[in-house]
PDB file of C-alpha atoms in Angstrom:
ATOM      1  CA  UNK A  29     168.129 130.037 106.475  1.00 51.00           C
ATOM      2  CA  UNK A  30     166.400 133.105 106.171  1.00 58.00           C
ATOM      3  CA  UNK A  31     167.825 137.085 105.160  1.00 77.00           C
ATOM      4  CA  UNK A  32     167.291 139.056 108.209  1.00 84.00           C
ATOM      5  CA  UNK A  33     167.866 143.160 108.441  1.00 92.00           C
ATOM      6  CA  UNK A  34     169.730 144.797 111.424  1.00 93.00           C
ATOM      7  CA  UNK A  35     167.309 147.703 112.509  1.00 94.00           C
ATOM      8  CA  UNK A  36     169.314 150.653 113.254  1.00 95.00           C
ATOM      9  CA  UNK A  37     168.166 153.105 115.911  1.00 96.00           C
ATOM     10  CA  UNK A  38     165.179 151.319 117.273  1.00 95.00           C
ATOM     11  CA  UNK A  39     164.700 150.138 120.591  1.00 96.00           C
ATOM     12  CA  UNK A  40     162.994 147.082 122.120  1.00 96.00           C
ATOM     13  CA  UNK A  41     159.662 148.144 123.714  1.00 95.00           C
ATOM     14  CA  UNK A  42     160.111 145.146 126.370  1.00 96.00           C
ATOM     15  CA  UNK A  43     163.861 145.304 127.195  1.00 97.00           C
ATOM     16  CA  UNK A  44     164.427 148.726 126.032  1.00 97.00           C
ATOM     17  CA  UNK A  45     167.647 147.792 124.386  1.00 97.00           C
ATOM     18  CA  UNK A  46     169.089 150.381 121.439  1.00 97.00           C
ATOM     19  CA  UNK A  47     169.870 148.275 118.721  1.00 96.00           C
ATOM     20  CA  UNK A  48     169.298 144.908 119.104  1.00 96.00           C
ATOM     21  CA  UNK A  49     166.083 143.977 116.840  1.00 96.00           C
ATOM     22  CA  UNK A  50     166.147 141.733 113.572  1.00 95.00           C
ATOM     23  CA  UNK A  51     163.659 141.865 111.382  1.00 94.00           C
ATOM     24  CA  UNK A  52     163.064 139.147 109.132  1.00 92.00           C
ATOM     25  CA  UNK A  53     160.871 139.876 105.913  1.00 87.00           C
ATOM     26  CA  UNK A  54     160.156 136.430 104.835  1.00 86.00           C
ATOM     27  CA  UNK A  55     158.465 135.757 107.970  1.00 87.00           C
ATOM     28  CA  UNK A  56     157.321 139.195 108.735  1.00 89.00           C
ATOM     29  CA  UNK A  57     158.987 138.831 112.150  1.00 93.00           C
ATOM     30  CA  UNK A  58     160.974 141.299 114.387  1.00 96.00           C
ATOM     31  CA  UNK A  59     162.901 139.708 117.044  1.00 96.00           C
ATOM     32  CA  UNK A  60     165.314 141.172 119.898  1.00 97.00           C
ATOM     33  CA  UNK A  61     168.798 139.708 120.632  1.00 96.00           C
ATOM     34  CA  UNK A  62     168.905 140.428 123.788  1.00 97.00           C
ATOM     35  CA  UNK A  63     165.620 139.459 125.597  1.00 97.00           C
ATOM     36  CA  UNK A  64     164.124 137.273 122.429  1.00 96.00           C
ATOM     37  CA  UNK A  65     160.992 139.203 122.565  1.00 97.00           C
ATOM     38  CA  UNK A  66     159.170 138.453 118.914  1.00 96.00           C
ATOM     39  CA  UNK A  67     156.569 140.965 117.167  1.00 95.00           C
ATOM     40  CA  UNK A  68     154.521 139.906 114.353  1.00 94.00           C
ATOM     41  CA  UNK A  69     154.481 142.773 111.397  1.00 89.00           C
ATOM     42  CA  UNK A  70     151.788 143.449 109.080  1.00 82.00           C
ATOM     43  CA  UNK A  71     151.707 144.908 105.468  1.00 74.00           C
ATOM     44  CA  UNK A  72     149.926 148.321 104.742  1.00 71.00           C
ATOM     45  CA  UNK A  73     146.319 147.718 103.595  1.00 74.00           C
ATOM     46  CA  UNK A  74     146.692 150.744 101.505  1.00 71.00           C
ATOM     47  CA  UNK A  75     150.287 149.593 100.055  1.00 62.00           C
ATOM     48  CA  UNK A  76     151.835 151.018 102.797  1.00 60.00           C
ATOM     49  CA  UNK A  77     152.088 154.679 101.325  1.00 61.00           C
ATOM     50  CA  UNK A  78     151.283 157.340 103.440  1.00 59.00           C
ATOM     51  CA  UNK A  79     150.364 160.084 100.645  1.00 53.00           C
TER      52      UNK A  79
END
């Protein structure tokens, strides 16, 4: 079992659902609930600060 993070506000780019992705950290996954599209995320190269 794995600690997953509602993300509020976004939409799915394939469904276009509000509301409905998961993100899960450990496996750098973002999934939708509603059409179970899955997206792969990657860490900043630059340690993700954007100053």
């Amino acid at each position: 079992m794995t600690l997953t993070h509602f993300l509020d506000g976004l939409r799915c780019e394939v469904c276009r659902c509000l509301n409905v992705l998961w993100l899960d950290p450990a496996c750098g996954l973002v999934e939708c609930q509603e059409c179970g599209q899955t997206a792969v995320t990657l860490p900043a190269e630059d340690g993700g600060d954007d100053q």
